[in-house]
Coordinates of C-alpha atoms in Angstrom, one line a residue:
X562 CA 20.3 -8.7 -7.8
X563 CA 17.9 -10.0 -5.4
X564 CA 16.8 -13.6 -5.1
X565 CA 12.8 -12.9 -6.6
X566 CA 14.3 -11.2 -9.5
X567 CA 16.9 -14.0 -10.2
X568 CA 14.2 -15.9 -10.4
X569 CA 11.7 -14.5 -12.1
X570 CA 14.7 -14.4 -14.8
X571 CA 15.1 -18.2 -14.3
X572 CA 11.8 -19.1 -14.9
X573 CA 11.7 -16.8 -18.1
X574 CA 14.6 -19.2 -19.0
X575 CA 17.6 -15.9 -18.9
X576 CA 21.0 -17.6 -19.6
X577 CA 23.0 -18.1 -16.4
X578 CA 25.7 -16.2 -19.1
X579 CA 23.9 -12.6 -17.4
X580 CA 26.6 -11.5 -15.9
X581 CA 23.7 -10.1 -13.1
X582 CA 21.7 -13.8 -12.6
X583 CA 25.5 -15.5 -12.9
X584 CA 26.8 -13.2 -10.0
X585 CA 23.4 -13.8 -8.0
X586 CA 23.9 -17.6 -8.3
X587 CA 27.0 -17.9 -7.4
X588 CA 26.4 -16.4 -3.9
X589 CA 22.5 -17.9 -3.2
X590 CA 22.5 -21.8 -3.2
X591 CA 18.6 -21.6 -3.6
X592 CA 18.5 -19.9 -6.8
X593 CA 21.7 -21.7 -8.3
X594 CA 19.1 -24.7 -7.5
X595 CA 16.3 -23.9 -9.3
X596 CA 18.3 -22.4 -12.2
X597 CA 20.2 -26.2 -12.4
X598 CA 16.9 -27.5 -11.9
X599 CA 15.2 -25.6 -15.2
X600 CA 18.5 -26.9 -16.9
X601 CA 19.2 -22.9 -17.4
X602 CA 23.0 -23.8 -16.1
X603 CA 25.4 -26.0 -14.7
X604 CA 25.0 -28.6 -12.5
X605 CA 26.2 -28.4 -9.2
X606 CA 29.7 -29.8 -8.4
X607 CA 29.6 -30.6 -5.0
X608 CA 25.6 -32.0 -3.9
X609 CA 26.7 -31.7 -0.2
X610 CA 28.0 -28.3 -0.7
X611 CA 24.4 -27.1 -2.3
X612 CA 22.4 -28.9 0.2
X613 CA 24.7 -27.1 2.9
X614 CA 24.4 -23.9 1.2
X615 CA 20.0 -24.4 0.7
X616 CA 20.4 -25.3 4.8
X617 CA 21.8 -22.2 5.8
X618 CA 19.3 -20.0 3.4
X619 CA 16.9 -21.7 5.1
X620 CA 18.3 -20.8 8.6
X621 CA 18.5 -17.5 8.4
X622 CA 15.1 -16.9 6.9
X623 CA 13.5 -18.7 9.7
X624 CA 16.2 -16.5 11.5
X625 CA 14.6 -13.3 10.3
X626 CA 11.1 -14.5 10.8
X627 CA 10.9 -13.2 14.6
X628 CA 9.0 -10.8 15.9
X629 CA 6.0 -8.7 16.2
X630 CA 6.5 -8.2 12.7
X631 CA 7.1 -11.6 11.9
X632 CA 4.2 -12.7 14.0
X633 CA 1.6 -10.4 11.7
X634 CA 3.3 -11.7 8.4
X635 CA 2.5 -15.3 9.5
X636 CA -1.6 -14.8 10.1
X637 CA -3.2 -16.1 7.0
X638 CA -4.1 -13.8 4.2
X639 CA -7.9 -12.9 4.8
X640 CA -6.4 -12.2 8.4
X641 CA -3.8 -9.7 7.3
X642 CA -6.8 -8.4 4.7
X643 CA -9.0 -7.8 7.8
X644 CA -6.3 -6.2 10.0
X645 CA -5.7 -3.4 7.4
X646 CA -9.4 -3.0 6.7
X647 CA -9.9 -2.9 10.8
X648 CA -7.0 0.0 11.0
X649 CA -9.0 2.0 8.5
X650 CA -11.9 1.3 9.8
X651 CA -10.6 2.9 13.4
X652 CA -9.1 5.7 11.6
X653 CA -12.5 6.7 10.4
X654 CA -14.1 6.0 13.8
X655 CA -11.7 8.5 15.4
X656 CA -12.4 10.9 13.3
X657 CA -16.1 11.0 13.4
X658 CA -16.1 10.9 17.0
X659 CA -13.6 13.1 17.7
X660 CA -13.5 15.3 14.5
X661 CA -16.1 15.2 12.4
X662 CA -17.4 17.7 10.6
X663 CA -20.0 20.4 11.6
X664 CA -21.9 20.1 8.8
X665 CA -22.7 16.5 8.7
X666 CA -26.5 16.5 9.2
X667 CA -26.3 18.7 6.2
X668 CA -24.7 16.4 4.0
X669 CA -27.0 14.2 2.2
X670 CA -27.0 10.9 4.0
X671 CA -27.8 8.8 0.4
X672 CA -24.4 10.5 -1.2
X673 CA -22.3 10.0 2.1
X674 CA -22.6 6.6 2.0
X675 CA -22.3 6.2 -1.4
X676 CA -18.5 8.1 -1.9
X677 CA -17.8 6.0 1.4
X678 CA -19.1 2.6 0.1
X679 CA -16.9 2.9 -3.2
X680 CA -13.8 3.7 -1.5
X681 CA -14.3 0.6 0.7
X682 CA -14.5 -1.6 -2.3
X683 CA -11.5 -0.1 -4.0
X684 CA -9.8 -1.2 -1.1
X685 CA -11.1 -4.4 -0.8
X686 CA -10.0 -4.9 -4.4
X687 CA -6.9 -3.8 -3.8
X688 CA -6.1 -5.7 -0.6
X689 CA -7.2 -8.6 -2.6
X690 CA -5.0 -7.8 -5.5
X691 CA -2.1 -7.0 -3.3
X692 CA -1.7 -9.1 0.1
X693 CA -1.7 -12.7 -1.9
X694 CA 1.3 -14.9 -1.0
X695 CA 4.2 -15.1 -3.6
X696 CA 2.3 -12.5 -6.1
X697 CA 5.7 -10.1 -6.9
X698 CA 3.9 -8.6 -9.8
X699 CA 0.2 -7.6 -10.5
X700 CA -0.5 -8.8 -13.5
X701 CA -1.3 -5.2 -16.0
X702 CA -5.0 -6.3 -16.8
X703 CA -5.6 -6.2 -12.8
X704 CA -3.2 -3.2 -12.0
X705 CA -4.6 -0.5 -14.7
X706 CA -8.3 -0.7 -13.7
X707 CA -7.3 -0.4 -10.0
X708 CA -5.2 2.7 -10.9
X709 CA -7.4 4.2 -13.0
X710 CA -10.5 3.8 -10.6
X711 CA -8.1 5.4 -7.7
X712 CA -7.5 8.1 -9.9
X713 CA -10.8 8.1 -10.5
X714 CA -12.2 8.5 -7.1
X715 CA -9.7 11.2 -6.3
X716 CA -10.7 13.4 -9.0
X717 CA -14.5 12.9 -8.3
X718 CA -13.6 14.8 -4.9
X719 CA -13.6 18.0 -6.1
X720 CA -15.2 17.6 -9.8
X721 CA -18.7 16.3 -8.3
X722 CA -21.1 19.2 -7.9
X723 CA -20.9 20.7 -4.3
X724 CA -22.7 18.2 -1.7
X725 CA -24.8 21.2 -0.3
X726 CA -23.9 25.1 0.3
X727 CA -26.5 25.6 3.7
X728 CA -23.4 26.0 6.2
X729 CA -21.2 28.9 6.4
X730 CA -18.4 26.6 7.4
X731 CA -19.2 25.0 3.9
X732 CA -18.8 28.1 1.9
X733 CA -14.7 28.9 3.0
X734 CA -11.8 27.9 1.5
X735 CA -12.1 29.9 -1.7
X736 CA -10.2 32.8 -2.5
X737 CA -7.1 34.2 -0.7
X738 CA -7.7 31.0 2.2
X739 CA -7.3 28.7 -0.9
X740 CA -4.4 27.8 -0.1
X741 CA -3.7 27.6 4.3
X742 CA -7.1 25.7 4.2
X743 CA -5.9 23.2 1.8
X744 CA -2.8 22.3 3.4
X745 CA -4.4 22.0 6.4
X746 CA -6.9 19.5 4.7
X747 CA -3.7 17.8 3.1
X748 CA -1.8 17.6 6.1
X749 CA -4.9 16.0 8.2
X750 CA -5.2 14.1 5.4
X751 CA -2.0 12.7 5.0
X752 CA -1.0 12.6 8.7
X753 CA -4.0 9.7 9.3
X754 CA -2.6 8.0 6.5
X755 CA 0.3 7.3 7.2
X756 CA -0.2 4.8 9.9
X757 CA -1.8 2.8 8.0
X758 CA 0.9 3.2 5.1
X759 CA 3.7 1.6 8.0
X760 CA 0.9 -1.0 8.7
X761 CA 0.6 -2.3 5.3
X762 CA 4.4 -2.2 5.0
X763 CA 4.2 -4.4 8.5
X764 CA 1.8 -6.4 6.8
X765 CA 3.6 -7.2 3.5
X766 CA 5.5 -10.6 3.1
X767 CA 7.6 -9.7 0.1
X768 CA 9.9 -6.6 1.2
X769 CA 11.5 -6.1 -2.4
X770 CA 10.4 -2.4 -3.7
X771 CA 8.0 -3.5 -7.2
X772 CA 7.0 -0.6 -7.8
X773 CA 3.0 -2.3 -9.4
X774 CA 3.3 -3.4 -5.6
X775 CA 3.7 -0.6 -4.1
X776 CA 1.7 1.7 -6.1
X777 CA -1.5 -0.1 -4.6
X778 CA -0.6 -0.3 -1.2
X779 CA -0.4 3.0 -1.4
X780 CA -3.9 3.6 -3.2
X781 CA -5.1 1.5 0.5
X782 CA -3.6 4.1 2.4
X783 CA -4.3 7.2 0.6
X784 CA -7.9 6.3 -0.1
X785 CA -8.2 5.9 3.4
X786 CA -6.6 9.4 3.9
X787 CA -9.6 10.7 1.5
X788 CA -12.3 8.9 3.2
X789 CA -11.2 10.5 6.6
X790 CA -11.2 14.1 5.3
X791 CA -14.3 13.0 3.2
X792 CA -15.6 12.8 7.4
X793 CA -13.6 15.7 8.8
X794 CA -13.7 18.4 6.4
X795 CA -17.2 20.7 6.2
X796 CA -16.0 22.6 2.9
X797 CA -17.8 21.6 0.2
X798 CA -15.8 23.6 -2.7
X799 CA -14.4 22.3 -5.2
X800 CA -10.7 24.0 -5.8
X801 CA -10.7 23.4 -1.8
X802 CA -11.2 20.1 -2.7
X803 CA -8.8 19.5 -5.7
X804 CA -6.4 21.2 -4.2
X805 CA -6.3 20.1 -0.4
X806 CA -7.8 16.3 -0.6
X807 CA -7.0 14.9 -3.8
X808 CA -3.5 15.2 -3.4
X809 CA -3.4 13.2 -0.6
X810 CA -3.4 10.1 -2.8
X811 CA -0.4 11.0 -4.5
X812 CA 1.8 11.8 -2.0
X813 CA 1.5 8.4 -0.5
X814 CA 2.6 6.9 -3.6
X815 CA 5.5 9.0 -3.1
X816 CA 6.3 8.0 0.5
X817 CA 5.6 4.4 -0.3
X818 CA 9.3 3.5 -0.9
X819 CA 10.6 5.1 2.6
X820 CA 8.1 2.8 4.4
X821 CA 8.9 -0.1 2.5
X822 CA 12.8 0.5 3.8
X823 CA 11.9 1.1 7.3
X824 CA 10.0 -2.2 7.3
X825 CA 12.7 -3.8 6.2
X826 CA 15.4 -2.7 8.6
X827 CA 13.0 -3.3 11.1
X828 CA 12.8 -7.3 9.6
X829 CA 17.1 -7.4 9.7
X830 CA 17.3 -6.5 13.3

């Protein structure tokens, strides 16, 4: 058991008699603190022996706390907000100077910056939701509007009517090209993602896997993905869309875990 979960179980008054929380606490001097301290289970014997045991958690979290990582976990929270914001915001500067797509002066300016304005404030909301200190769980009455507006916003993508059909390179992707030009959306899509999925997991103070948590972060990161191939990709079809954009969303919910773990073996060297 890890020490948030301990005590979370603490603080929801769990008898020390758990045979989990009793294991927990008699290895971590910090929790068998607070649980003595909520009256949840024994005193301590031996006060020099806890205050010895609270000195050396302490050490080695400062201990851990070194590092390029360490030094981004330590800027304040609005900081940390703006630094995944400002990696987005260069992903999406790449691409439309480097990649963009051929139809763009085709696309109706008013709708462009409407699809790109709400997936900035999704997330916003869920950078504000996510990056708050000590916050292990998001509370359900925050966490289902978030998901359900990602899902939202990923399902728009290909059940809007088309944007416009005046460029050829709008028209492909149907038919027996269904399929390579869609993976080659996802795999853009995904691939630009990423980074900013191993930023977030930089980012993160709290390296235990809750999965509310880490569904969000990863709504940051695929939204993100989305809003680049919203940039990149001139096909304005809808299966094209359903099939190769969408689905970028969902797979980063799926790789969320593995970047969690590399984050934190990165944190215990």
């Amino acid at each position: 058991m890890v020490c948030e979960l301990a005590r979370e179980r603490v603080a929801a008054g769990a008898s020390s008699d758990d045979p989990a929380l009793s294991a927990h606490l008699a290895t971590c001097g910090a929790c068998r603190a607070l649980d003595a301290a909520r009256g949840t289970g024994p005193a301590p014997a031996l006060g020099a022996d806890l205050l010895a045991s609270l000195r050396e958690d302490t050490r080695r979290g400062i201990e851990a706390e070194r590092g390029p990582l360490a030094w981004l976990r330590s800027r304040t929270t609005p900081a940390r907000a703006g630094m995944a914001m400002l990696g987005a915001a260069l992903v999406l500067l790449g691409v439309l100077l480097l990649r963009r797509r051929v139809d763009l002066a085709l696309y109706p300016t008013g709708r462009l910056l409407a699809e790109l304005t709400v997936m900035a404030l999704l997330s916003a909301a869920v950078l504000a939701a996510t990056l708050r200190e000590r916050l292990p769980v998001i509370r359900p009455t925050l966490l289902a509007p978030l998901l359900l507006a990602a899902c939202l916003v990923a399902l728009a993508v290909g059940l809007l009517p088309p944007a416009h059909l005046d460029h050829p390179a709008s028209l492909a992707g149907t038919g027996p090209d269904l399929i390579p030009r869609a993976m080659a959306c996802f795999g853009f899509g995904t691939a630009l993602a990423l980074p900013l999925l191993l930023l977030l997991a930089g980012l993160e103070r709290d390296p235990l896997p809750y999965a509310r948590r880490d569904a969000l972060f990863a709504v940051f990161a695929g939204v993100s993905g989305l809003a680049a191939l919203l940039l990149h990709c001139p096909i304005t079809q809808g299966p094209h869309l359903l099939v190769g954009h969408a689905p970028v969303l969902l797979l980063l919910m799926l790789l969320w875990p593995l970047a969690r773990r590399l984050s934190a073996r990165a944190r215990a060297r």
